[in-house]
XYZ file of C-alpha atoms in Angstrom:
784
model
C -62.687 107.722 -35.485
C -60.185 106.617 -36.941
C -58.832 105.100 -34.172
C -61.687 103.562 -33.617
C -62.048 102.320 -36.497
C -58.442 100.331 -36.188
C -59.436 99.055 -33.544
C -62.778 97.437 -34.044
C -60.201 96.355 -36.853
C -57.568 94.772 -34.949
C -60.753 92.911 -32.358
C -62.021 91.438 -35.350
C -58.341 90.015 -37.222
C -57.647 88.711 -33.768
C -61.636 86.987 -33.682
C -60.583 85.871 -36.453
C -57.296 84.137 -36.260
C -58.909 82.580 -33.056
C -62.135 81.464 -35.256
C -59.542 79.945 -37.435
C -56.741 78.969 -34.486
C -59.553 76.933 -33.286
C -60.035 75.203 -36.982
C -56.848 74.679 -36.748
C -56.940 72.885 -33.691
C -60.463 70.826 -34.453
C -58.696 69.577 -38.021
C -55.492 68.982 -36.296
C -57.790 66.515 -33.994
C -59.921 64.833 -35.723
C -56.666 63.927 -38.157
C -55.104 62.245 -35.456
C -58.246 60.363 -34.437
C -58.898 58.954 -37.535
C -54.985 58.150 -37.805
C -55.173 56.628 -34.221
C -57.986 54.856 -35.579
C -55.913 53.306 -38.655
C -58.249 55.525 -41.071
C -54.683 56.506 -42.668
C -55.911 57.591 -45.838
C -58.659 60.329 -44.150
C -55.537 62.175 -41.916
C -53.762 61.982 -44.994
C -57.066 63.990 -46.611
C -58.035 65.798 -44.114
C -54.147 67.881 -43.017
C -52.234 67.325 -47.099
C -54.191 70.843 -48.269
C -54.367 72.543 -44.957
C -50.547 72.404 -44.209
C -50.152 76.330 -45.337
C -52.428 77.301 -42.615
C -50.718 75.688 -39.527
C -47.240 76.957 -38.679
C -43.956 76.848 -35.984
C -44.762 72.917 -33.082
C -47.715 73.172 -35.230
C -46.140 73.323 -38.488
C -43.829 70.449 -37.624
C -46.210 68.406 -36.129
C -49.154 68.040 -38.961
C -45.409 66.769 -41.329
C -44.779 64.247 -38.699
C -48.778 63.378 -38.932
C -48.905 63.474 -42.143
C -45.562 60.824 -42.884
C -46.912 58.735 -40.224
C -50.116 58.613 -42.886
C -47.705 57.691 -45.291
C -45.911 55.049 -44.124
C -48.704 53.363 -43.068
C -49.665 53.476 -46.746
C -46.807 51.857 -48.564
C -46.079 55.266 -49.199
C -42.241 55.475 -48.380
C -41.825 58.016 -50.852
C -44.317 60.097 -49.644
C -43.211 59.726 -45.883
C -39.945 60.926 -46.989
C -41.028 63.993 -48.535
C -42.864 65.252 -45.419
C -39.616 64.267 -43.522
C -38.027 66.138 -45.296
C -40.131 69.231 -44.855
C -40.004 68.732 -41.212
C -36.868 68.754 -41.417
C -36.231 72.323 -43.026
C -38.440 73.316 -40.019
C -36.054 72.170 -37.816
C -33.451 70.620 -38.960
C -32.453 69.545 -35.601
C -35.885 67.171 -34.765
C -35.458 65.218 -32.086
C -37.477 61.990 -31.817
C -38.407 60.323 -28.567
C -40.319 57.193 -28.140
C -41.403 57.378 -31.712
C -42.510 54.634 -33.960
C -39.580 52.836 -35.222
C -40.438 52.858 -38.915
C -40.177 56.829 -38.038
C -37.267 57.542 -36.831
C -35.181 55.126 -38.437
C -36.679 57.284 -41.480
C -35.887 61.106 -39.322
C -32.478 59.334 -38.566
C -31.904 58.209 -42.219
C -32.457 61.519 -44.189
C -30.616 63.483 -41.733
C -27.606 61.440 -42.215
C -28.428 61.394 -46.055
C -29.300 58.249 -46.422
C -31.989 56.079 -48.455
C -33.830 53.379 -48.156
C -33.907 50.716 -45.436
C -33.881 46.981 -44.963
C -33.855 43.838 -42.444
C -32.258 41.556 -42.998
C -28.434 42.028 -43.623
C -28.204 42.776 -39.010
C -31.510 42.122 -37.639
C -32.516 45.566 -37.555
C -33.243 48.236 -39.111
C -30.133 49.884 -40.892
C -30.284 51.780 -44.600
C -27.772 49.644 -47.868
C -24.792 51.028 -47.180
C -24.503 49.447 -43.752
C -25.367 45.990 -44.289
C -22.278 44.070 -43.772
C -23.095 42.471 -47.143
C -24.514 43.664 -51.207
C -27.938 43.572 -50.583
C -30.708 43.291 -53.276
C -33.738 45.192 -52.445
C -36.765 43.721 -54.754
C -40.231 46.379 -54.275
C -44.198 45.468 -54.856
C -43.407 48.032 -58.087
C -40.530 46.529 -59.345
C -42.830 42.721 -58.483
C -44.875 44.069 -60.989
C -42.566 45.537 -63.591
C -41.659 42.938 -64.411
C -44.932 40.346 -64.258
C -43.550 38.112 -61.867
C -45.222 35.363 -61.587
C -42.985 33.555 -58.831
C -40.250 34.515 -56.899
C -37.459 31.931 -59.932
C -38.876 35.433 -61.774
C -37.782 37.913 -59.102
C -34.418 36.199 -58.381
C -33.571 36.011 -61.705
C -34.526 39.307 -62.665
C -33.454 41.525 -60.088
C -30.816 39.805 -58.046
C -27.268 39.848 -60.114
C -25.332 36.306 -59.828
C -28.640 34.296 -60.174
C -28.831 31.948 -62.399
C -31.349 29.623 -63.748
C -30.289 25.786 -63.255
C -32.548 23.472 -64.862
C -33.984 20.605 -63.014
C -36.091 17.707 -63.777
C -38.690 18.569 -60.058
C -38.948 21.191 -58.915
C -37.988 24.786 -59.395
C -34.150 25.244 -58.688
C -31.468 28.645 -59.139
C -27.886 28.991 -58.536
C -25.960 31.642 -56.803
C -23.167 32.330 -58.310
C -22.010 29.300 -59.807
C -23.315 27.279 -56.933
C -26.405 24.646 -56.956
C -27.335 21.568 -56.427
C -29.935 18.636 -57.155
C -32.848 20.963 -55.247
C -32.160 24.724 -53.930
C -30.819 23.350 -51.047
C -27.947 26.720 -50.596
C -30.136 29.507 -50.325
C -31.973 30.209 -46.657
C -35.771 31.581 -47.883
C -37.963 32.676 -45.213
C -40.783 35.211 -44.734
C -40.528 37.695 -42.338
C -38.478 35.947 -40.752
C -39.962 32.591 -40.392
C -37.533 29.957 -42.330
C -39.192 28.194 -45.073
C -36.290 25.464 -45.724
C -37.441 22.208 -45.101
C -35.172 20.671 -42.560
C -35.125 16.975 -43.778
C -34.462 17.819 -47.166
C -33.081 22.240 -46.495
C -34.820 22.790 -49.714
C -37.215 25.319 -50.661
C -38.233 25.838 -54.138
C -39.151 28.872 -55.069
C -42.702 28.691 -57.446
C -45.767 29.146 -57.296
C -45.607 27.910 -53.286
C -44.573 30.936 -52.582
C -47.649 33.749 -53.947
C -46.241 37.273 -54.035
C -49.293 39.780 -53.905
C -48.945 39.849 -50.262
C -44.935 41.169 -51.246
C -43.983 44.597 -49.255
C -40.949 43.902 -50.499
C -38.269 41.369 -50.532
C -34.416 41.382 -49.484
C -32.175 39.361 -50.769
C -28.962 39.019 -48.765
C -25.588 38.369 -51.569
C -23.147 36.209 -49.758
C -22.354 34.022 -46.843
C -25.416 34.672 -43.433
C -24.497 31.941 -41.140
C -22.933 33.947 -38.911
C -27.060 35.287 -38.147
C -29.255 32.285 -40.266
C -26.616 28.987 -39.688
C -26.535 26.556 -42.154
C -28.507 26.471 -45.753
C -27.741 30.575 -45.206
C -24.595 28.704 -47.614
C -24.998 31.525 -50.425
C -27.141 33.562 -49.374
C -30.841 35.130 -47.903
C -34.123 36.123 -49.967
C -36.409 37.350 -46.789
C -40.122 37.799 -48.014
C -41.296 40.758 -45.729
C -45.487 40.630 -45.973
C -47.384 44.286 -45.841
C -48.868 44.908 -43.105
C -52.798 45.469 -42.393
C -52.529 48.708 -43.343
C -51.151 48.312 -46.153
C -53.972 47.049 -47.493
C -56.799 48.583 -46.143
C -59.036 46.177 -47.293
C -60.136 43.215 -49.299
C -59.034 43.004 -52.813
C -59.535 39.793 -55.157
C -58.184 38.227 -58.433
C -58.354 35.982 -61.019
C -55.966 35.257 -63.913
C -55.980 33.006 -66.953
C -53.876 32.477 -69.468
C -52.784 29.456 -72.569
C -51.617 25.961 -72.106
C -54.319 25.647 -69.268
C -53.654 28.035 -66.418
C -56.337 29.763 -63.941
C -54.598 31.607 -60.645
C -57.229 32.712 -57.486
C -55.734 36.026 -55.008
C -57.677 36.998 -52.600
C -55.663 40.202 -49.711
C -57.227 41.197 -47.159
C -55.376 43.377 -44.696
C -56.922 45.728 -41.701
C -55.782 48.117 -39.032
C -57.615 48.236 -35.864
C -56.211 50.195 -33.204
C -53.766 47.843 -31.620
C -54.611 44.913 -34.043
C -52.597 44.725 -37.638
C -54.431 41.511 -39.547
C -53.199 40.731 -43.311
C -54.779 37.258 -44.396
C -54.241 35.757 -47.912
C -54.661 33.420 -50.169
C -53.309 32.231 -53.755
C -54.132 28.917 -56.303
C -52.171 28.670 -58.725
C -52.482 25.172 -61.281
C -51.703 25.238 -64.979
C -51.945 21.560 -67.824
C -48.533 22.343 -69.098
C -46.987 23.290 -72.619
C -47.036 19.917 -74.150
C -43.473 19.239 -76.346
C -43.594 16.059 -78.603
C -40.838 13.821 -79.252
C -40.377 10.655 -81.459
C -38.614 7.834 -80.443
C -35.388 8.489 -82.293
C -32.273 9.196 -81.412
C -32.312 12.237 -83.585
C -34.810 13.542 -80.674
C -34.447 12.725 -78.026
C -29.555 12.170 -77.863
C -29.492 11.566 -74.268
C -32.486 9.419 -74.021
C -31.279 5.378 -73.303
C -34.241 3.702 -74.167
C -36.052 7.230 -76.292
C -40.191 6.364 -76.318
C -42.144 8.735 -78.240
C -44.374 11.290 -76.137
C -45.242 14.742 -74.884
C -42.575 16.459 -72.358
C -44.719 18.856 -69.880
C -43.479 21.853 -69.355
C -44.519 24.664 -66.156
C -47.399 21.496 -65.181
C -49.281 22.460 -62.377
C -51.918 20.026 -62.014
C -54.661 17.470 -60.518
C -53.147 19.357 -57.266
C -52.889 23.057 -57.562
C -50.836 25.225 -55.505
C -51.601 27.249 -52.641
C -50.072 30.029 -50.726
C -52.438 30.267 -47.373
C -51.567 32.774 -44.586
C -52.112 34.920 -41.542
C -49.880 37.563 -39.437
C -51.997 39.694 -37.244
C -49.278 41.589 -34.442
C -51.322 43.061 -31.211
C -49.999 45.660 -29.520
C -46.350 43.491 -29.135
C -47.410 40.420 -29.806
C -46.620 38.993 -33.330
C -48.407 35.204 -34.779
C -47.859 34.093 -38.304
C -48.923 30.557 -39.677
C -49.068 30.015 -43.103
C -49.612 26.530 -45.182
C -48.486 25.641 -48.564
C -48.650 22.965 -51.021
C -46.546 22.458 -55.036
C -46.005 20.538 -57.362
C -44.693 20.418 -60.136
C -45.303 17.633 -63.314
C -41.366 16.421 -64.360
C -40.588 16.999 -67.530
C -39.636 13.341 -68.518
C -38.825 10.321 -66.724
C -36.172 10.265 -63.465
C -32.566 9.710 -63.893
C -30.899 8.106 -67.601
C -34.297 7.449 -69.066
C -34.531 10.898 -69.361
C -37.533 10.402 -72.014
C -40.984 11.208 -72.066
C -43.996 9.347 -70.517
C -47.848 9.633 -70.047
C -48.179 11.403 -66.943
C -52.075 10.838 -67.504
C -51.831 6.854 -66.961
C -49.755 6.793 -63.719
C -51.677 6.614 -60.845
C -52.257 8.088 -57.816
C -50.279 7.765 -54.563
C -51.668 9.398 -51.201
C -53.776 11.687 -53.246
C -50.915 12.849 -55.780
C -49.730 12.239 -60.262
C -46.619 11.973 -60.554
C -44.059 14.498 -59.495
C -42.527 16.211 -56.123
C -45.636 17.444 -53.929
C -44.663 18.858 -51.006
C -47.698 20.655 -48.335
C -45.497 22.689 -45.659
C -47.242 24.407 -42.403
C -45.405 27.562 -40.459
C -46.049 29.183 -37.378
C -44.339 31.687 -35.584
C -45.743 33.243 -32.034
C -43.689 35.439 -30.454
C -43.555 39.346 -28.798
C -41.223 41.740 -28.327
C -40.467 45.275 -26.184
C -38.174 47.245 -25.769
C -37.328 49.999 -22.953
C -34.173 52.417 -22.470
C -31.805 51.747 -25.167
C -32.828 47.967 -24.924
C -35.102 45.807 -26.703
C -35.441 42.103 -26.651
C -38.150 38.762 -27.828
C -38.452 35.612 -27.535
C -40.712 32.898 -29.987
C -41.739 30.552 -30.601
C -41.620 28.049 -33.875
C -43.558 24.928 -35.134
C -42.468 23.618 -38.845
C -44.201 20.813 -40.563
C -43.365 19.184 -43.725
C -44.897 16.425 -45.743
C -43.312 15.027 -48.629
C -43.910 12.559 -51.734
C -41.387 12.011 -54.784
C -43.409 10.392 -57.150
C -41.203 9.761 -59.524
C -41.193 8.408 -63.392
C -38.298 5.509 -64.213
C -40.702 5.476 -68.075
C -43.537 3.900 -69.397
C -41.328 0.939 -71.177
C -38.049 0.035 -69.161
C -35.284 -2.580 -69.613
C -34.750 -5.029 -66.532
C -33.171 -2.788 -63.089
C -34.304 -6.014 -61.434
C -37.213 -4.366 -59.896
C -38.795 -8.072 -58.787
C -42.469 -9.040 -58.432
C -44.058 -10.225 -55.919
C -45.993 -12.591 -56.835
C -50.299 -12.777 -54.313
C -49.373 -16.879 -54.237
C -46.370 -16.836 -52.544
C -43.605 -18.179 -55.284
C -40.356 -17.189 -55.181
C -39.630 -13.489 -56.852
C -38.840 -12.965 -60.506
C -37.351 -10.757 -62.382
C -38.922 -9.387 -64.980
C -37.190 -8.991 -68.245
C -39.139 -5.315 -69.176
C -41.757 -4.310 -67.133
C -44.158 -1.585 -69.301
C -45.135 1.516 -66.649
C -42.253 1.937 -64.116
C -42.914 4.041 -60.807
C -41.320 4.250 -57.898
C -42.400 6.771 -54.532
C -40.876 7.915 -51.054
C -43.231 9.973 -49.116
C -42.530 11.150 -44.900
C -43.376 12.793 -42.726
C -41.103 15.969 -40.491
C -42.504 18.026 -38.119
C -39.870 20.482 -36.101
C -40.459 22.785 -32.991
C -37.890 25.485 -31.693
C -37.478 28.358 -29.532
C -35.891 31.006 -30.199
C -34.330 34.592 -27.710
C -32.388 37.678 -29.214
C -31.611 41.414 -26.915
C -29.939 44.302 -28.012
C -28.336 47.027 -26.558
C -28.074 50.542 -28.213
C -25.016 52.656 -26.881
C -23.775 56.171 -27.422
C -20.066 56.981 -26.288
C -19.932 61.417 -26.555
C -21.226 62.705 -29.920
C -19.306 60.676 -32.853
C -19.503 56.726 -31.569
C -22.666 55.074 -31.561
C -23.819 50.941 -31.672
C -25.069 48.366 -30.999
C -25.035 45.533 -30.083
C -27.045 41.903 -30.345
C -27.374 38.908 -28.540
C -29.102 35.596 -29.308
C -30.241 32.008 -29.847
C -32.876 29.193 -30.873
C -32.723 25.739 -30.123
C -34.807 22.712 -32.754
C -35.773 19.690 -32.075
C -36.323 18.001 -35.533
C -38.469 15.132 -35.947
C -38.807 12.602 -39.449
C -41.434 9.968 -39.799
C -43.498 6.995 -40.490
C -41.221 7.103 -44.332
C -42.224 5.105 -46.800
C -41.020 3.980 -49.535
C -42.724 1.806 -52.735
C -41.940 0.363 -56.030
C -44.707 -0.291 -58.931
C -45.479 -1.361 -62.234
C -47.943 -1.932 -64.854
C -48.859 2.761 -63.996
C -51.282 0.696 -61.559
C -50.074 -2.035 -59.724
C -47.714 -2.170 -56.901
C -44.971 -3.983 -56.135
C -43.493 -4.114 -53.216
C -43.878 -1.367 -50.114
C -39.749 -1.619 -48.458
C -39.289 -1.421 -44.993
C -35.465 -2.980 -45.067
C -33.286 -2.933 -48.073
C -34.817 0.971 -49.479
C -35.369 2.969 -46.593
C -35.652 6.584 -45.569
C -35.027 6.260 -41.972
C -36.877 7.986 -38.742
C -34.912 9.931 -36.447
C -34.442 12.770 -33.679
C -31.443 15.690 -34.595
C -31.497 18.345 -31.937
C -29.128 21.512 -32.753
C -28.834 25.273 -31.041
C -27.025 27.755 -31.032
C -25.357 31.822 -30.153
C -24.530 34.372 -31.600
C -23.535 38.328 -30.936
C -23.124 40.577 -33.055
C -21.229 43.915 -33.039
C -22.617 46.861 -35.334
C -19.791 50.369 -34.418
C -19.677 53.288 -36.107
C -16.444 55.550 -34.714
C -17.868 58.893 -36.556
C -17.697 60.695 -40.168
C -18.631 57.288 -41.829
C -16.845 54.693 -40.784
C -19.037 51.502 -39.334
C -17.770 48.575 -38.150
C -20.400 45.527 -38.013
C -18.999 42.054 -37.131
C -20.823 38.894 -36.035
C -19.608 35.353 -34.979
C -22.492 32.643 -33.987
C -21.941 29.132 -33.232
C -23.953 26.327 -34.104
C -24.414 22.852 -32.354
C -25.455 19.497 -33.644
C -26.970 16.231 -32.411
C -27.388 14.038 -35.118
C -30.031 11.125 -35.531
C -27.018 9.148 -35.185
C -25.886 10.352 -32.449
C -22.363 12.394 -34.054
C -21.909 15.741 -32.764
C -21.291 19.032 -35.067
C -19.811 21.826 -33.870
C -19.266 25.156 -35.584
C -18.050 28.904 -35.775
C -19.721 31.049 -38.239
C -17.655 34.418 -38.023
C -17.818 37.471 -40.208
C -16.336 41.380 -40.266
C -17.155 44.432 -42.740
C -15.638 47.913 -42.560
C -17.617 50.178 -44.156
C -17.535 54.152 -45.414
C -20.227 55.816 -45.840
C -20.222 59.531 -47.808
C -23.664 61.096 -48.385
C -23.238 60.472 -51.823
C -21.796 57.265 -51.987
C -20.194 54.102 -49.490
C -18.162 51.510 -50.191
C -17.929 48.144 -47.627
C -15.272 45.281 -47.326
C -17.151 42.103 -46.592
C -15.515 38.635 -45.522
C -17.881 36.147 -43.886
C -18.470 31.970 -43.725
C -21.306 30.085 -43.595
C -21.209 26.345 -44.021
C -24.967 23.459 -44.315
C -24.736 20.550 -42.841
C -25.530 17.338 -45.361
C -29.106 17.098 -45.616
C -30.986 14.496 -43.750
C -31.942 13.240 -46.715
C -28.822 12.500 -47.877
C -27.786 10.940 -44.484
C -30.197 8.408 -43.708
C -31.288 6.857 -46.707
C -30.358 3.626 -48.673
C -32.428 4.433 -52.276
C -31.309 4.065 -55.481
C -30.831 7.635 -55.523
C -29.233 10.574 -53.114
C -27.947 7.990 -50.521
C -25.381 8.571 -48.677
C -24.137 7.883 -45.130
C -23.475 10.139 -41.571
C -19.649 10.286 -42.868
C -21.167 13.109 -44.751
C -19.715 16.114 -43.611
C -20.982 19.936 -43.684
C -20.204 22.266 -46.256
C -18.292 25.247 -46.491
C -18.246 28.888 -48.083
C -15.789 31.593 -47.746
C -16.429 34.515 -49.592
C -14.115 38.333 -50.165
C -16.334 41.364 -51.398
C -15.532 44.631 -51.774
C -18.579 46.832 -52.874
C -19.174 50.417 -53.908
C -23.434 51.519 -53.612
C -24.783 55.393 -53.928
C -28.224 55.270 -53.752
C -28.975 58.466 -56.396
C -26.683 61.798 -55.232
C -24.283 61.101 -57.424
C -25.677 60.989 -59.990
C -29.556 62.239 -59.717
C -31.641 60.177 -59.648
C -28.865 56.869 -60.678
C -28.978 53.817 -58.245
C -25.771 51.745 -58.713
C -24.065 49.205 -57.523
C -20.414 47.882 -58.073
C -19.467 44.770 -56.020
C -16.671 42.050 -55.830
C -15.906 38.751 -54.874
C -13.939 35.646 -54.505
C -15.567 32.617 -52.798
C -14.386 29.445 -51.311
C -16.150 26.546 -50.875
C -14.797 23.192 -49.574
C -16.564 19.880 -48.480
C -18.782 19.969 -51.270
C -21.495 17.258 -51.772
C -20.568 15.621 -55.186
C -23.508 12.769 -56.710
C -22.609 10.006 -58.287
C -23.697 6.157 -59.000
C -21.516 5.054 -55.666
C -23.341 7.864 -53.006
C -22.723 11.331 -51.789
C -19.168 12.038 -51.111
C -17.835 15.489 -49.680
C -15.456 15.517 -52.384
C -15.903 18.430 -54.350
C -14.489 22.600 -53.871
C -14.376 25.525 -55.812
C -12.778 28.824 -56.129
C -14.208 31.555 -58.281
C -14.333 35.180 -58.567
C -17.036 37.575 -60.101
C -18.484 41.427 -60.701
C -21.244 41.798 -60.437
C -23.248 45.686 -61.602
C -26.582 46.453 -60.749
C -27.977 50.048 -61.859
C -32.219 51.853 -61.198
C -33.403 55.711 -62.737
C -36.587 57.104 -62.690
C -37.005 59.473 -64.048
C -41.093 61.986 -64.087
C -43.051 58.077 -65.623
C -40.922 56.132 -66.371
C -38.695 54.165 -64.237
C -36.043 51.075 -65.016
C -33.492 48.906 -63.679
C -30.656 46.804 -64.570
C -28.109 43.864 -63.785
C -24.981 42.733 -65.575
C -23.044 39.389 -63.411
C -19.807 38.235 -64.135
C -17.805 35.731 -63.052
C -14.864 32.659 -63.385
C -13.136 30.173 -62.097
C -10.287 29.978 -59.971
C -9.783 26.761 -58.728
C -11.311 23.545 -58.573
C -11.462 19.304 -57.914
C -14.223 17.015 -58.196
C -17.089 20.680 -59.251
C -18.214 20.427 -62.852
C -15.790 23.334 -64.319
C -14.339 22.997 -67.493
C -11.852 24.853 -68.506
C -12.444 28.885 -66.024
C -16.278 28.339 -66.382
C -19.244 26.029 -64.204
C -21.153 24.315 -66.600
C -24.684 24.914 -66.725
C -23.991 28.367 -65.291
C -23.329 31.550 -68.910
C -19.574 33.331 -67.737
C -21.831 36.711 -68.439
C -25.672 37.450 -67.568
C -27.960 40.607 -67.638
C -30.834 41.934 -66.828
C -32.932 44.893 -68.180
C -36.242 45.772 -66.408
C -38.443 49.312 -67.284
C -41.506 50.432 -66.969
C -43.561 53.496 -68.955
C -46.819 54.963 -67.867
C -48.159 56.431 -70.767
C -51.750 58.272 -69.344
C -53.238 58.058 -65.219
C -53.803 54.396 -64.439
C -51.755 53.150 -67.575
C -48.719 51.069 -67.414
C -46.072 49.473 -69.975
C -43.343 47.478 -68.577
C -40.874 44.726 -70.236
C -38.099 42.422 -69.204
C -34.919 41.591 -71.725
C -32.905 38.654 -70.016
C -29.180 37.820 -71.939
C -27.718 34.807 -70.589
C -24.327 34.450 -72.767
C -23.601 30.193 -74.528
C -22.552 28.454 -72.210
C -21.648 24.644 -71.307
C -23.796 21.613 -70.286
C -22.973 17.645 -70.033
C -24.832 14.601 -70.292
C -23.054 11.437 -68.396
C -23.677 8.764 -69.023
C -22.743 5.351 -65.525
C -19.995 3.290 -67.578
C -19.757 5.965 -70.745
C -17.426 8.938 -71.462
C -18.886 12.369 -71.185
C -19.844 13.945 -73.147
C -19.799 18.021 -74.220
C -23.090 20.100 -74.773
C -22.611 23.103 -76.313
C -25.748 25.774 -75.183
C -25.635 29.074 -77.464
C -26.349 32.824 -75.959
C -29.973 33.566 -76.007
C -32.042 36.514 -74.985
C -35.239 35.980 -74.466
C -37.853 39.582 -73.845
C -40.987 39.722 -71.803
C -43.474 42.544 -72.191
C -46.474 43.121 -69.784
C -49.337 46.554 -69.818
C -51.726 46.939 -66.629
C -54.629 49.630 -66.546
C -56.346 50.550 -63.236
C -58.924 52.812 -62.788
C -61.605 53.750 -59.507
C -60.736 50.270 -57.630
C -60.514 47.566 -60.855
C -56.378 46.815 -62.909
C -56.336 44.665 -66.197
C -54.096 43.292 -67.320
C -51.625 41.080 -69.589
C -49.025 39.689 -69.398
C -46.714 38.016 -72.415
C -43.618 36.590 -71.732
C -40.514 34.962 -73.758
C -42.250 37.262 -76.997
C -40.125 35.975 -79.314
C -41.324 31.818 -78.583
C -37.558 31.404 -78.556
C -36.833 27.443 -78.104
C -34.319 27.152 -76.066
C -32.573 24.514 -73.664
C -31.103 25.015 -69.967
C -28.685 22.419 -68.273
C -28.554 22.054 -63.937
C -29.051 19.046 -61.472
C -31.296 17.122 -64.779
C -28.878 13.999 -66.146
C -28.873 16.032 -69.487
C -30.316 20.493 -70.973
C -34.045 19.824 -70.817
C -35.846 22.032 -73.603
C -37.584 25.052 -71.947
C -41.188 26.906 -71.393
C -41.795 28.988 -75.039
C -44.211 31.612 -75.510
C -46.517 32.076 -72.104
C -49.783 34.909 -71.299
C -51.188 35.632 -68.392
C -54.246 38.162 -68.487
C -55.434 39.201 -64.866
C -58.390 41.379 -63.484
C -58.687 42.138 -60.087
C -60.528 44.282 -57.424
C -60.322 46.260 -54.493
C -63.279 46.131 -51.815
């Protein structure tokens, strides 16, 4: 009987095990099916609490599926946890033709490395292996400072990036280098260029919404070896979310002081082989009005002071917007983006530099005074891989309608504007004009194709690498350019088509590049590249430019170091070379600007000191052939050699996260550049940021950001008069925010410049300009 009892118990045990195994198999199959249909949260919930019931190869499969689910839900930290558990079971786990992000994460964790980027080498790699210093700004970091614009994010998190005052658009300097607009840094959306082909500019303003952003990858240093012209001082690549990251529909409404209104919508889904993301954002603001009297004391830099209101941060009459669609279907991808932005110029044009009555001036082409830009960007591409080979092809189209509608002043002395009388009488000069304005409007478009291929290779057990080759071809055209002048706030005096014009024309460009990334084993990596650029200008003049880059990287489990050299260029903008207007005029004699950079970096991602990520970088830049603007026009006359040290660190523990950075720079040599001693005009020698967040309760977070800028010098230059140096004192600006998320709703409030500090900043404006005081912006969002 006892033997029969044992046999009976064993049979029951076997049957229960078989039933449980069958249930586990059914559970895994259900989770796998949910994953394939894009129901990542459901698949995760099915397996997350049942891992212990699996063993051996089955448990490894569960870990893999859980990691894939969390990658698709944009939870890389959770995904890394599951991959780490997978590797704990099988340290020699090999990946075969799996999802690239999962493959990269497995290989990275096996090598003991951290987060990945794609911009530095146009392939997935860790920050340690990037050929130049890289700043990675995550979605969480954007929320930490309540970032409203790309400019907010860049100044807060990117060492070397400083604020530059501009009367027409948002502008920044990178390591002291800037111009009248933001035309030295390449800004991209998922690798697609946003900079204008006529002016090289891309303003980091409200026309680039941030709710769609997964992360922002910033290359600090010249990058023409991969990206050609415009990538002179850096590259900013905005990586959008996948549809699976959103998995639904989100709407957000915001309002604040100074007439701020904001609306955002985000839709994303993953259906079988189709991933879709769509976004829409709109923003408007009356702006902060600061009244000035008509006295030299209140307006020391105005030639003819006029009492009135200066408008800071105005985006009105027509609001800024950002609309876009990103589709991925199997091996195809499609991107479309339409943007519009027009800020209110705080003061009048050039040396008049005084308030004006913004509301009295007529609309031109539906736009009030300011720099209005409507942009469209489209791309369709195909990518594939086989064995060690991968390749991609794409076709692009970009267009912009730009209008620079500038105000000379509400009351302006004779500057040579002639009135054309309706009766056909001769032109006569008028000694004083009211409501004087001028405008230049043009339309441009560019179409192009690109191809890129790469091959992964291996030599023995230690040495491996990848070789990449590629190229682009583009055709640019500017047409429909119209320049006019007017007075009396509404009357158009004359449209010019001869003396003052922006010339129409075509330009062709092509390039080819090669890049080699080779690992010698033992943590030693060589990353080198070379690009050849050809350009035929509208006049027929041909340019040939070579841009090299080389970096030697030594990586250990707890830290890495890299030594790099790179050279970049940016061609003189078409707008500078082809106009005879009163400002920014030049001719085809203008040549490209060049920048050479040497950098030495040290990086640790939290293993050397637990929880602490840190970077230390030293740089020496040598800029040549820089374009200098004067009353005689644009000329290549400037050079600058400067050096600096950049420090960045981040720490996270439990509910507390903090990021900080510090930049110090010094001028070593210059010619015809805005410098004073060893400092740059309008650029601080020292700048520091600190951004922190603390989760008080589940869903309730408090954020804070502090910016410190050391004292600096600005300059006021009036034609025919001596230069005036202006002291700008050091300042500290504090921002704070709070947010609460419950169920599918989030409420938030951010206060910028909470102490309402009054300060001015210099830059590409004639003299330093008053900056924004205390601004508030609240929001409520709902996820469907």
